[in-house]
Structure formats: structure tokens, C-alpha cells
Amino acid sequence: RVTALRDITERKQAEETLRNERLLLRTLIDNIPDSIYSKDLACRKTLVNPAEIRVMGANSEVEVLGKDDFEFYPKEFAERFFADDQMVIQTGAPVLNREEAIPDKNGQIRWLLSSKIPLRDKDGRIIGLVGIRRDITDRKQAEEEIRKLNAELEERVRERTIQLETAN
């Protein structure tokens, strides 16, 4: 009768470390106010955080995983997103800080600052992409209000200048 014993303490410690790192990563992803998602090579969502679920107008992660943008956005928007995804996947070049307008579930336009970067495996092969989107709608609305106020001010200055010139 032969008995073999093996010390697996290091393996168990490594597994615990990996579990803790995954927990930390998922906690960060789920609690960051920006939308975070990943997609596979077919541009189907493989990970979404709660902010991304809200942006997509969905109710749960289960509702989104395995689906592409054509199932959530009007065709013209989904085609643009797909083209960007394909460019990132095929070239490995990221898309960084692109401002894009998308409709929310009520049809209202929301402005997002979007970045997409390639997701690579341990050998450096592209296996999908990771995206992050920040809602900048309030900023865009404030910028538009400033533009309108500036235009009104310029018009008043122009009118006042004309009044002064004709008075002299």
C-alpha cells in the first residue's frame, strides 16, 4: 500500500488571492458611475455593469449578456457602434474619448464620452474589446446654453453698436 501526500498550501493561497482580486475587480466595475462593458469577437456583450444596463435601457445583466447593440439601439446607431467595434478588433487601435449621441429608452438623446480598447489574451491575440462610457449630457446641454447666450449677447452688442453709430 502506497500513500502519497502533497502540500497544496501554496495553491490554496493562490486560489484565495485570485478570488479576492476578482471580487475587488467586480466591486470596482459594478460601483463606478461610468458604463463599463466587454464584447467578444462577434460584438456580443460578455460583461456589463449596472451603469451600462441603465444606458442600454435594460433591466438586468442577464437581459444584455450574449446580445449585440442591434438588439437595443436603432439600426443607424447600432451600425456605427458595430463599425467602431470592428475597427478596434481588426486593427487593435483604440477609440478614445469619442462624443456620441444615443437615444435612451424614452427616445431622448443622451451624450456619452466613449472609449473602446482591444481585449487581448495572454498571448496578445485580440479576443474582444472593453468599453467605457461616461454620460456627458448635462455638460453638452450647458455648452449649448452658453452658445445660445453668447449668440444673444453678440446680437445685442451688434444692435447697440448700430444704434450708437446712427445716433452720431
Coordinates of C-alpha atoms in Angstrom, one line a residue:
R1 CA 0.0 0.0 0.0
V2 CA 1.4 3.4 -1.1
T3 CA 0.2 6.7 0.3
A4 CA 1.2 10.0 -1.3
L5 CA 0.8 13.3 0.4
R6 CA 1.2 16.6 -1.4
D7 CA 1.3 20.1 0.3
I8 CA -1.3 22.2 -1.6
T9 CA -1.0 25.2 0.7
E10 CA 0.6 27.5 -2.0
R11 CA -2.1 26.5 -4.5
K12 CA -4.9 27.2 -2.0
Q13 CA -3.3 30.6 -1.1
A14 CA -3.0 31.4 -4.9
E15 CA -6.7 30.5 -5.4
E16 CA -7.7 32.7 -2.4
T17 CA -5.7 35.6 -3.8
L18 CA -7.3 35.2 -7.2
R19 CA -10.8 35.1 -5.7
N20 CA -10.1 38.3 -3.8
E21 CA -8.7 40.0 -6.9
R22 CA -11.8 39.0 -8.9
L23 CA -14.0 40.3 -6.0
L24 CA -12.2 43.6 -6.0
L25 CA -12.4 44.0 -9.7
R26 CA -16.1 43.2 -9.9
T27 CA -16.8 45.6 -7.0
L28 CA -15.0 48.4 -8.8
I29 CA -16.7 47.6 -12.1
D30 CA -20.2 47.5 -10.5
N31 CA -19.8 50.7 -8.5
I32 CA -18.1 53.0 -10.9
P33 CA -20.7 55.5 -12.2
D34 CA -19.4 55.2 -15.8
S35 CA -20.7 52.4 -18.0
I36 CA -18.3 49.5 -18.4
Y37 CA -18.7 46.6 -20.7
S38 CA -16.8 44.0 -22.7
K39 CA -17.7 42.3 -26.0
D40 CA -16.5 39.2 -27.7
L41 CA -15.2 39.0 -31.4
A42 CA -18.9 38.8 -32.6
C43 CA -19.5 42.1 -30.7
R44 CA -21.8 40.5 -28.2
K45 CA -21.8 41.8 -24.6
T46 CA -19.9 39.5 -22.2
L47 CA -19.8 41.8 -19.2
V48 CA -21.9 44.9 -18.3
N49 CA -22.0 46.9 -15.1
P50 CA -25.2 48.5 -13.7
A51 CA -24.5 51.8 -15.3
E52 CA -24.3 50.2 -18.8
I53 CA -27.5 48.3 -18.1
R54 CA -29.2 51.6 -17.5
V55 CA -27.7 53.2 -20.6
M56 CA -29.0 50.3 -22.7
G57 CA -32.5 50.6 -21.2
A58 CA -32.3 47.1 -19.9
N59 CA -33.4 45.7 -16.5
S60 CA -30.7 43.2 -15.8
E61 CA -27.3 41.8 -16.8
V62 CA -29.0 38.6 -17.9
E63 CA -31.1 40.6 -20.4
V64 CA -28.0 42.0 -22.0
L65 CA -25.3 39.3 -22.0
G66 CA -24.8 37.5 -25.3
K67 CA -26.6 40.2 -27.2
D68 CA -25.3 42.8 -29.6
D69 CA -26.2 46.5 -30.0
F70 CA -28.7 45.8 -32.8
E71 CA -31.0 44.3 -30.2
F72 CA -31.0 47.6 -28.1
Y73 CA -30.5 50.6 -30.4
P74 CA -31.9 51.9 -33.6
K75 CA -30.2 50.5 -36.7
E76 CA -28.2 53.6 -37.6
F77 CA -26.7 53.8 -34.0
A78 CA -26.0 50.1 -33.8
E79 CA -24.3 50.2 -37.2
R80 CA -22.0 53.0 -36.1
F81 CA -21.2 51.2 -32.8
F82 CA -20.5 47.9 -34.8
A83 CA -18.2 49.7 -37.2
D84 CA -16.1 51.1 -34.3
D85 CA -16.1 47.7 -32.6
Q86 CA -14.8 46.1 -35.8
M87 CA -12.1 48.7 -36.3
V88 CA -10.8 48.1 -32.7
I89 CA -11.0 44.3 -33.1
Q90 CA -9.4 44.2 -36.6
T91 CA -6.7 46.9 -36.1
G92 CA -6.0 46.8 -32.3
A93 CA -6.3 50.6 -32.4
P94 CA -8.4 52.1 -29.5
V95 CA -11.2 54.6 -29.9
L96 CA -10.7 57.1 -27.2
N97 CA -13.0 59.8 -25.9
R98 CA -15.4 59.9 -28.7
E99 CA -18.5 62.0 -28.1
E100 CA -21.6 60.2 -29.3
A101 CA -25.3 60.8 -29.1
I102 CA -27.6 57.8 -28.4
P103 CA -31.3 57.6 -27.7
D104 CA -32.4 56.4 -24.2
K105 CA -35.3 54.1 -23.8
N106 CA -37.7 57.1 -23.9
G107 CA -36.2 58.3 -27.2
Q108 CA -34.4 61.2 -25.6
I109 CA -30.8 61.9 -26.8
R110 CA -28.1 61.2 -24.3
W111 CA -24.5 62.3 -24.9
L112 CA -21.7 59.8 -24.0
L113 CA -18.0 60.1 -24.0
S114 CA -16.9 56.7 -25.2
S115 CA -13.7 54.7 -25.3
K116 CA -13.1 51.2 -26.6
I117 CA -9.9 49.3 -26.3
P118 CA -8.9 45.8 -27.6
L119 CA -9.1 43.0 -25.1
R120 CA -6.2 40.6 -25.5
D121 CA -5.4 37.1 -24.3
K122 CA -2.2 36.1 -22.6
D123 CA -0.5 35.6 -26.0
G124 CA -1.5 39.1 -27.1
R125 CA -4.3 38.0 -29.5
I126 CA -7.4 40.2 -29.6
I127 CA -10.3 38.3 -28.2
G128 CA -12.8 41.2 -27.9
L129 CA -12.9 44.7 -26.6
V130 CA -13.6 46.6 -23.4
G131 CA -15.6 49.8 -23.4
I132 CA -16.3 52.6 -21.0
R133 CA -18.8 55.4 -21.4
R134 CA -19.4 58.5 -19.4
D135 CA -22.7 60.3 -19.6
I136 CA -21.9 63.9 -20.5
T137 CA -25.5 65.0 -21.4
D138 CA -25.5 67.7 -18.7
R139 CA -22.3 69.2 -19.9
K140 CA -23.4 69.2 -23.5
Q141 CA -26.7 70.9 -22.5
A142 CA -24.7 73.5 -20.5
E143 CA -22.4 74.1 -23.5
E144 CA -25.4 74.6 -25.8
E145 CA -27.0 77.1 -23.3
I146 CA -23.7 79.0 -23.2
R147 CA -23.6 79.1 -27.1
K148 CA -27.2 80.5 -27.1
L149 CA -26.4 83.1 -24.5
N150 CA -23.2 84.2 -26.3
A151 CA -25.2 84.5 -29.6
E152 CA -27.8 86.6 -27.9
L153 CA -25.1 88.8 -26.3
E154 CA -23.3 89.3 -29.6
E155 CA -26.6 90.3 -31.3
R156 CA -27.4 92.8 -28.5
V157 CA -23.8 94.2 -28.8
R158 CA -24.3 94.5 -32.6
E159 CA -27.7 96.2 -32.2
R160 CA -26.3 98.6 -29.7
T161 CA -23.3 99.4 -31.9
I162 CA -25.6 100.2 -34.8
Q163 CA -27.8 102.4 -32.5
L164 CA -24.7 104.3 -31.4
E165 CA -23.4 104.7 -34.9
T166 CA -26.7 106.1 -36.3
A167 CA -27.1 108.4 -33.3
N168 CA -23.8 110.1 -34.2

